Amino acid sequence: MYRYSDFDEAFTRARVAQFTQQVERRLSGALTEDEFRPLRLMNGLYLQLHAYMLRVAIPYGTLNSRQMRQLAHIADTWDKGYGHFTTRQNIQFNWPKLGDVPAILTALADVEMHAIQTSGNTIRNVTADHFAGAAADEIADPRPIAELLRQWSTDHPEFQFLPRKFKIAITGSPNDRAVTRAHDIGLRMVRQGDAAGFEVIVGGGLGRTPMIGQIINPFVTVDDLLPYLEAILATYNEAGRRDNKYKARIKITVFENGLDAFRAEVDRRFAELRPRFTLNRAFLAEIEAAFAPPAFRNAPVDAHLLALGNPAYADWAQTNLTEHRNAQYAIVTISLKAHGETPGDASSAQMRVLADLAQTYGHDELRISHEQNVILPHVHKGDLPAVWAALTEAGLATANVGLLSDIIACPGMDYCALATARSIPVAQALATHFRDLGLEQEIGALKIKISGCINACGHHHVGHIGILGLDRAGVENYQITLGGDATENAAIGERAGPGFAYDQIVPAIERLLRAYLDVRADAQETFADAFRRLGPDPFKEALYGTAARDAA
Amino acid sequence: MPRFTPKTVTANDLRSGDAVWLTADDRWSPNHHDAELIEDEAHAQLRLLHAHRQGQIVVGAYLADARQGPAGPEPVHFREEFRTRGPSNYVHGKQAERA
Ligand code: HEM
Ligand code: SF4
């Protein structure tokens, strides 16, 4: 796994020292809030409804056991014994006191972590396919490039005050698990002959104006990648609108200027910039070596095959395991979506179990997925029964990955100051309701995504079923979108119709899903497939038919 | 012009981030019932100005709708009600201190 260079170490320590003084000056009264606010946001510190929140970056979603234990230590020492993993491969602590934040940042720096550029109009934490380096369907591990991007973007002098925040996602696999088409820039590894390069997608984003990114260049070589991205950022930095915060994201710049004009300007700048960049091959090779796959074991997998006789184990294996590039290994997704719990939350005790398992059985690697789960990317199949037993004991063996209750939910009005409604309790209620009905397995693959306001941090637009919480005349109201898709076939869901009250949203989703069970061709046809085949009408009828008839 | 509806001045505590309300005797209370219920628009603006000058104690002061209840002023909007209580997924925040 990649280790910080001396430069990173010095930079992070210097930033902690700086921010420590800034906090002292704020507390002593030497800095006003107007002066302090941008400084705290540069260091990932937000003020929410009930407390401060510290957002910590997990670059390309990769952690080792020592880092996970330190997160547990922070949760116990300065927070309320848990952390919240988010859709951007960050962890958020919801209850830090302002005066404690310097100590937390020091504890993070001790394990090569930080909260830099997790906020503000900068290039944010670069997110990556959470199965990177392990997936059977992958061309190559995209994380060395993600690391290159991290180094390039961190404290980049020209890009600290962009028109708006800037999010980059990268995948090395044709099956997009990183939602690259809903990012400001998405990078998808492709091959041309022997050369690996990237398809560059630009102008995707969710929020108030959801847009699917467009391909600005079908193939950029690894050598050209940094100058090409620099050219996109420089074009956006100049052409992006600073007069209106709602029109400031690159998606609007591309949309208003047209992709062709935008591309022409990027190409012009690229021609200028290209000679100034030389990719240091030796340096990239060093990074690549640091991400080299672990020494895979050659051992019998009988224990796993035997355990499949246990139905609970078999269920879990069915939903929570993914094919690994090494046939003796599996990728284990650990669900942070136990029915009735908060999606993405892990207690400090659970974090320590995860760290122990990674150390004992997982080549010391952990991943955080944008779907708010934790992954052990490399587990030998012979060890799976032991891993499952330990997870079961820790309440972490929920067999629901990819099913209805594997819901993405943003913090919503339980924490977020921008929220217009709650999201977490809706996710909790949906999970327990369908479990109690016994319908979850029957319904099968389904992505429900919930946001507590139009900013769409919960990715509701790209959920098969999206739920958006709004404030309608002082009452929580939930709008449903249908037909979204977060994969390589990305699509923005369509609004189904008027919203539902807080106590009506679960019954509405039940009507919707019962209609799906009625109309699907067979048990293999997923909700998303049935929607694609039939269009919205049968589902709208299920949602509104009765109400409309009653009103008539 | 719409009629002025009663308000409180509310903010977050600089050090803890906890939700607080301005009282009639210029304290910041973590308890909504202690808030000064402001019935007059001009007075509301004065109190908000006062709050903005308290940047060493609180952050982000604003006026929030409120009404008189049996134990003191109560929030009107659900967002403000959540701020008097804490999140709904854990017994954390004010509800924990009360329990
Ligand atoms: C303090 C809580 C949060 C605040 C104040 C906040 C603020 C915002 C805002 C203002 C936007 C719209 C930005 C724009 O379009 O220019 C946004 C979008 C977004 N945020 Fe958050 N957010 C919060 C929590 C989160 C969390 C917990 C996540 C998950 C890591 C997250 C991930 C996202 C995503 C994925 C989007 C939409 C995609 C896009 O950027 O277009 N946010 N957020
Ligand atoms: S979608 Fe809205 S409510 Fe949810 S975290 Fe983002 S800003 Fe907050």
PDB file of N, CA, C and O in Angstrom, chain B residues 3-38:
ATOM      1  N   ARG B   3     -47.740  39.889   8.100  1.00  0.00           N
ATOM      2  CA  ARG B   3     -47.655  40.244   9.516  1.00  0.00           C
ATOM      3  C   ARG B   3     -46.410  39.611  10.118  1.00  0.00           C
ATOM      4  O   ARG B   3     -46.032  38.498   9.764  1.00  0.00           O
ATOM      5  N   PHE B   4     -45.777  40.281  11.047  1.00  0.00           N
ATOM      6  CA  PHE B   4     -44.602  39.733  11.716  1.00  0.00           C
ATOM      7  C   PHE B   4     -45.028  38.604  12.645  1.00  0.00           C
ATOM      8  O   PHE B   4     -45.961  38.744  13.429  1.00  0.00           O
ATOM      9  N   THR B   5     -44.365  37.485  12.506  1.00  0.00           N
ATOM     10  CA  THR B   5     -44.666  36.367  13.409  1.00  0.00           C
ATOM     11  C   THR B   5     -43.568  36.292  14.463  1.00  0.00           C
ATOM     12  O   THR B   5     -42.413  36.598  14.178  1.00  0.00           O
ATOM     13  N   PRO B   6     -43.890  35.875  15.681  1.00  0.00           N
ATOM     14  CA  PRO B   6     -42.909  35.886  16.771  1.00  0.00           C
ATOM     15  C   PRO B   6     -41.657  35.074  16.438  1.00  0.00           C
ATOM     16  O   PRO B   6     -41.728  34.072  15.731  1.00  0.00           O
ATOM     17  N   LYS B   7     -40.534  35.539  16.985  1.00  0.00           N
ATOM     18  CA  LYS B   7     -39.245  34.930  16.648  1.00  0.00           C
ATOM     19  C   LYS B   7     -38.404  34.733  17.915  1.00  0.00           C
ATOM     20  O   LYS B   7     -38.626  35.378  18.938  1.00  0.00           O
ATOM     21  N   THR B   8     -37.394  33.865  17.751  1.00  0.00           N
ATOM     22  CA  THR B   8     -36.294  33.835  18.715  1.00  0.00           C
ATOM     23  C   THR B   8     -35.020  34.116  17.927  1.00  0.00           C
ATOM     24  O   THR B   8     -34.994  33.991  16.710  1.00  0.00           O
ATOM     25  N   VAL B   9     -33.974  34.501  18.657  1.00  0.00           N
ATOM     26  CA  VAL B   9     -32.652  34.568  18.038  1.00  0.00           C
ATOM     27  C   VAL B   9     -31.929  33.290  18.425  1.00  0.00           C
ATOM     28  O   VAL B   9     -31.838  32.944  19.611  1.00  0.00           O
ATOM     29  N   THR B  10     -31.440  32.578  17.421  1.00  0.00           N
ATOM     30  CA  THR B  10     -30.755  31.320  17.708  1.00  0.00           C
ATOM     31  C   THR B  10     -29.424  31.277  16.972  1.00  0.00           C
ATOM     32  O   THR B  10     -29.209  32.019  16.015  1.00  0.00           O
ATOM     33  N   ALA B  11     -28.525  30.411  17.437  1.00  0.00           N
ATOM     34  CA  ALA B  11     -27.179  30.294  16.856  1.00  0.00           C
ATOM     35  C   ALA B  11     -26.594  28.977  17.332  1.00  0.00           C
ATOM     36  O   ALA B  11     -27.289  28.166  17.958  1.00  0.00           O
ATOM     37  N   ASN B  12     -25.306  28.749  17.010  1.00  0.00           N
ATOM     38  CA  ASN B  12     -24.599  27.598  17.566  1.00  0.00           C
ATOM     39  C   ASN B  12     -23.451  28.101  18.438  1.00  0.00           C
ATOM     40  O   ASN B  12     -22.796  29.089  18.099  1.00  0.00           O
ATOM     41  N   ASP B  13     -23.215  27.407  19.529  1.00  0.00           N
ATOM     42  CA  ASP B  13     -22.136  27.759  20.432  1.00  0.00           C
ATOM     43  C   ASP B  13     -20.791  27.598  19.722  1.00  0.00           C
ATOM     44  O   ASP B  13     -20.539  26.564  19.099  1.00  0.00           O
ATOM     45  N   LEU B  14     -19.943  28.602  19.831  1.00  0.00           N
ATOM     46  CA  LEU B  14     -18.656  28.562  19.120  1.00  0.00           C
ATOM     47  C   LEU B  14     -17.832  27.338  19.495  1.00  0.00           C
ATOM     48  O   LEU B  14     -17.215  26.717  18.637  1.00  0.00           O
ATOM     49  N   ARG B  15     -17.800  27.009  20.767  1.00  0.00           N
ATOM     50  CA  ARG B  15     -16.882  25.958  21.214  1.00  0.00           C
ATOM     51  C   ARG B  15     -17.433  24.545  20.971  1.00  0.00           C
ATOM     52  O   ARG B  15     -16.732  23.686  20.452  1.00  0.00           O
ATOM     53  N   SER B  16     -18.704  24.337  21.330  1.00  0.00           N
ATOM     54  CA  SER B  16     -19.270  22.985  21.227  1.00  0.00           C
ATOM     55  C   SER B  16     -20.068  22.783  19.945  1.00  0.00           C
ATOM     56  O   SER B  16     -20.300  21.649  19.539  1.00  0.00           O
ATOM     57  N   GLY B  17     -20.508  23.884  19.326  1.00  0.00           N
ATOM     58  CA  GLY B  17     -21.372  23.765  18.165  1.00  0.00           C
ATOM     59  C   GLY B  17     -22.835  23.539  18.527  1.00  0.00           C
ATOM     60  O   GLY B  17     -23.703  23.492  17.656  1.00  0.00           O
ATOM     61  N   ASP B  18     -23.129  23.408  19.828  1.00  0.00           N
ATOM     62  CA  ASP B  18     -24.493  23.130  20.294  1.00  0.00           C
ATOM     63  C   ASP B  18     -25.445  24.286  19.945  1.00  0.00           C
ATOM     64  O   ASP B  18     -25.049  25.447  19.947  1.00  0.00           O
ATOM     65  N   ALA B  19     -26.715  23.949  19.672  1.00  0.00           N
ATOM     66  CA  ALA B  19     -27.714  24.977  19.381  1.00  0.00           C
ATOM     67  C   ALA B  19     -28.031  25.768  20.649  1.00  0.00           C
ATOM     68  O   ALA B  19     -28.216  25.180  21.719  1.00  0.00           O
ATOM     69  N   VAL B  20     -28.087  27.076  20.508  1.00  0.00           N
ATOM     70  CA  VAL B  20     -28.377  27.950  21.665  1.00  0.00           C
ATOM     71  C   VAL B  20     -29.357  29.042  21.264  1.00  0.00           C
ATOM     72  O   VAL B  20     -29.499  29.369  20.085  1.00  0.00           O
ATOM     73  N   TRP B  21     -30.036  29.603  22.271  1.00  0.00           N
ATOM     74  CA  TRP B  21     -31.014  30.670  22.049  1.00  0.00           C
ATOM     75  C   TRP B  21     -30.693  31.870  22.940  1.00  0.00           C
ATOM     76  O   TRP B  21     -30.233  31.696  24.095  1.00  0.00           O
ATOM     77  N   LEU B  22     -30.963  33.049  22.405  1.00  0.00           N
ATOM     78  CA  LEU B  22     -30.699  34.289  23.147  1.00  0.00           C
ATOM     79  C   LEU B  22     -31.841  34.537  24.132  1.00  0.00           C
ATOM     80  O   LEU B  22     -33.017  34.486  23.760  1.00  0.00           O
ATOM     81  N   THR B  23     -31.482  34.810  25.395  1.00  0.00           N
ATOM     82  CA  THR B  23     -32.493  35.074  26.418  1.00  0.00           C
ATOM     83  C   THR B  23     -32.701  36.573  26.559  1.00  0.00           C
ATOM     84  O   THR B  23     -31.905  37.373  26.055  1.00  0.00           O
ATOM     85  N   ALA B  24     -33.762  36.945  27.247  1.00  0.00           N
ATOM     86  CA  ALA B  24     -34.078  38.368  27.410  1.00  0.00           C
ATOM     87  C   ALA B  24     -32.976  39.084  28.201  1.00  0.00           C
ATOM     88  O   ALA B  24     -32.756  40.284  28.027  1.00  0.00           O
ATOM     89  N   ASP B  25     -32.278  38.335  29.081  1.00  0.00           N
ATOM     90  CA  ASP B  25     -31.201  38.983  29.848  1.00  0.00           C
ATOM     91  C   ASP B  25     -29.824  38.713  29.240  1.00  0.00           C
ATOM     92  O   ASP B  25     -28.813  38.627  29.949  1.00  0.00           O
ATOM     93  N   ASP B  26     -29.792  38.561  27.903  1.00  0.00           N
ATOM     94  CA  ASP B  26     -28.531  38.517  27.149  1.00  0.00           C
ATOM     95  C   ASP B  26     -27.651  37.301  27.431  1.00  0.00           C
ATOM     96  O   ASP B  26     -26.439  37.361  27.246  1.00  0.00           O
ATOM     97  N   ARG B  27     -28.236  36.214  27.863  1.00  0.00           N
ATOM     98  CA  ARG B  27     -27.453  34.979  27.956  1.00  0.00           C
ATOM     99  C   ARG B  27     -27.738  34.144  26.711  1.00  0.00           C
ATOM    100  O   ARG B  27     -28.715  34.389  26.005  1.00  0.00           O
ATOM    101  N   TRP B  28     -26.908  33.114  26.487  1.00  0.00           N
ATOM    102  CA  TRP B  28     -27.204  32.125  25.445  1.00  0.00           C
ATOM    103  C   TRP B  28     -27.545  30.824  26.156  1.00  0.00           C
ATOM    104  O   TRP B  28     -26.711  30.270  26.856  1.00  0.00           O
ATOM    105  N   SER B  29     -28.791  30.364  25.963  1.00  0.00           N
ATOM    106  CA  SER B  29     -29.214  29.158  26.667  1.00  0.00           C
ATOM    107  C   SER B  29     -29.308  27.978  25.700  1.00  0.00           C
ATOM    108  O   SER B  29     -29.761  28.129  24.558  1.00  0.00           O
ATOM    109  N   PRO B  30     -28.919  26.765  26.141  1.00  0.00           N
ATOM    110  CA  PRO B  30     -29.101  25.578  25.304  1.00  0.00           C
ATOM    111  C   PRO B  30     -30.560  25.100  25.305  1.00  0.00           C
ATOM    112  O   PRO B  30     -30.897  24.129  24.629  1.00  0.00           O
ATOM    113  N   ASN B  31     -31.418  25.785  26.072  1.00  0.00           N
ATOM    114  CA  ASN B  31     -32.804  25.366  26.231  1.00  0.00           C
ATOM    115  C   ASN B  31     -33.743  26.366  25.547  1.00  0.00           C
ATOM    116  O   ASN B  31     -33.784  27.541  25.920  1.00  0.00           O
ATOM    117  N   HIS B  32     -34.485  25.877  24.569  1.00  0.00           N
ATOM    118  CA  HIS B  32     -35.376  26.758  23.805  1.00  0.00           C
ATOM    119  C   HIS B  32     -36.365  27.501  24.712  1.00  0.00           C
ATOM    120  O   HIS B  32     -36.713  28.656  24.452  1.00  0.00           O
ATOM    121  N   HIS B  33     -36.816  26.830  25.766  1.00  0.00           N
ATOM    122  CA  HIS B  33     -37.805  27.455  26.653  1.00  0.00           C
ATOM    123  C   HIS B  33     -37.290  28.723  27.322  1.00  0.00           C
ATOM    124  O   HIS B  33     -38.066  29.548  27.779  1.00  0.00           O
ATOM    125  N   ASP B  34     -35.961  28.866  27.416  1.00  0.00           N
ATOM    126  CA  ASP B  34     -35.393  30.068  28.037  1.00  0.00           C
ATOM    127  C   ASP B  34     -35.325  31.253  27.090  1.00  0.00           C
ATOM    128  O   ASP B  34     -34.991  32.366  27.505  1.00  0.00           O
ATOM    129  N   ALA B  35     -35.621  31.014  25.812  1.00  0.00           N
ATOM    130  CA  ALA B  35     -35.409  32.068  24.809  1.00  0.00           C
ATOM    131  C   ALA B  35     -36.317  33.262  25.042  1.00  0.00           C
ATOM    132  O   ALA B  35     -37.412  33.139  25.596  1.00  0.00           O
ATOM    133  N   GLU B  36     -35.851  34.400  24.586  1.00  0.00           N
ATOM    134  CA  GLU B  36     -36.711  35.588  24.556  1.00  0.00           C
ATOM    135  C   GLU B  36     -37.618  35.455  23.333  1.00  0.00           C
ATOM    136  O   GLU B  36     -37.125  35.267  22.210  1.00  0.00           O
ATOM    137  N   LEU B  37     -38.932  35.519  23.534  1.00  0.00           N
ATOM    138  CA  LEU B  37     -39.867  35.466  22.405  1.00  0.00           C
ATOM    139  C   LEU B  37     -40.099  36.897  21.939  1.00  0.00           C
ATOM    140  O   LEU B  37     -40.629  37.723  22.683  1.00  0.00           O
ATOM    141  N   ILE B  38     -39.694  37.176  20.730  1.00  0.00           N
ATOM    142  CA  ILE B  38     -39.694  38.551  20.232  1.00  0.00           C
ATOM    143  C   ILE B  38     -40.936  38.769  19.374  1.00  0.00           C
ATOM    144  O   ILE B  38     -41.137  38.071  18.378  1.00  0.00           O
TER     145      ILE B  38
END
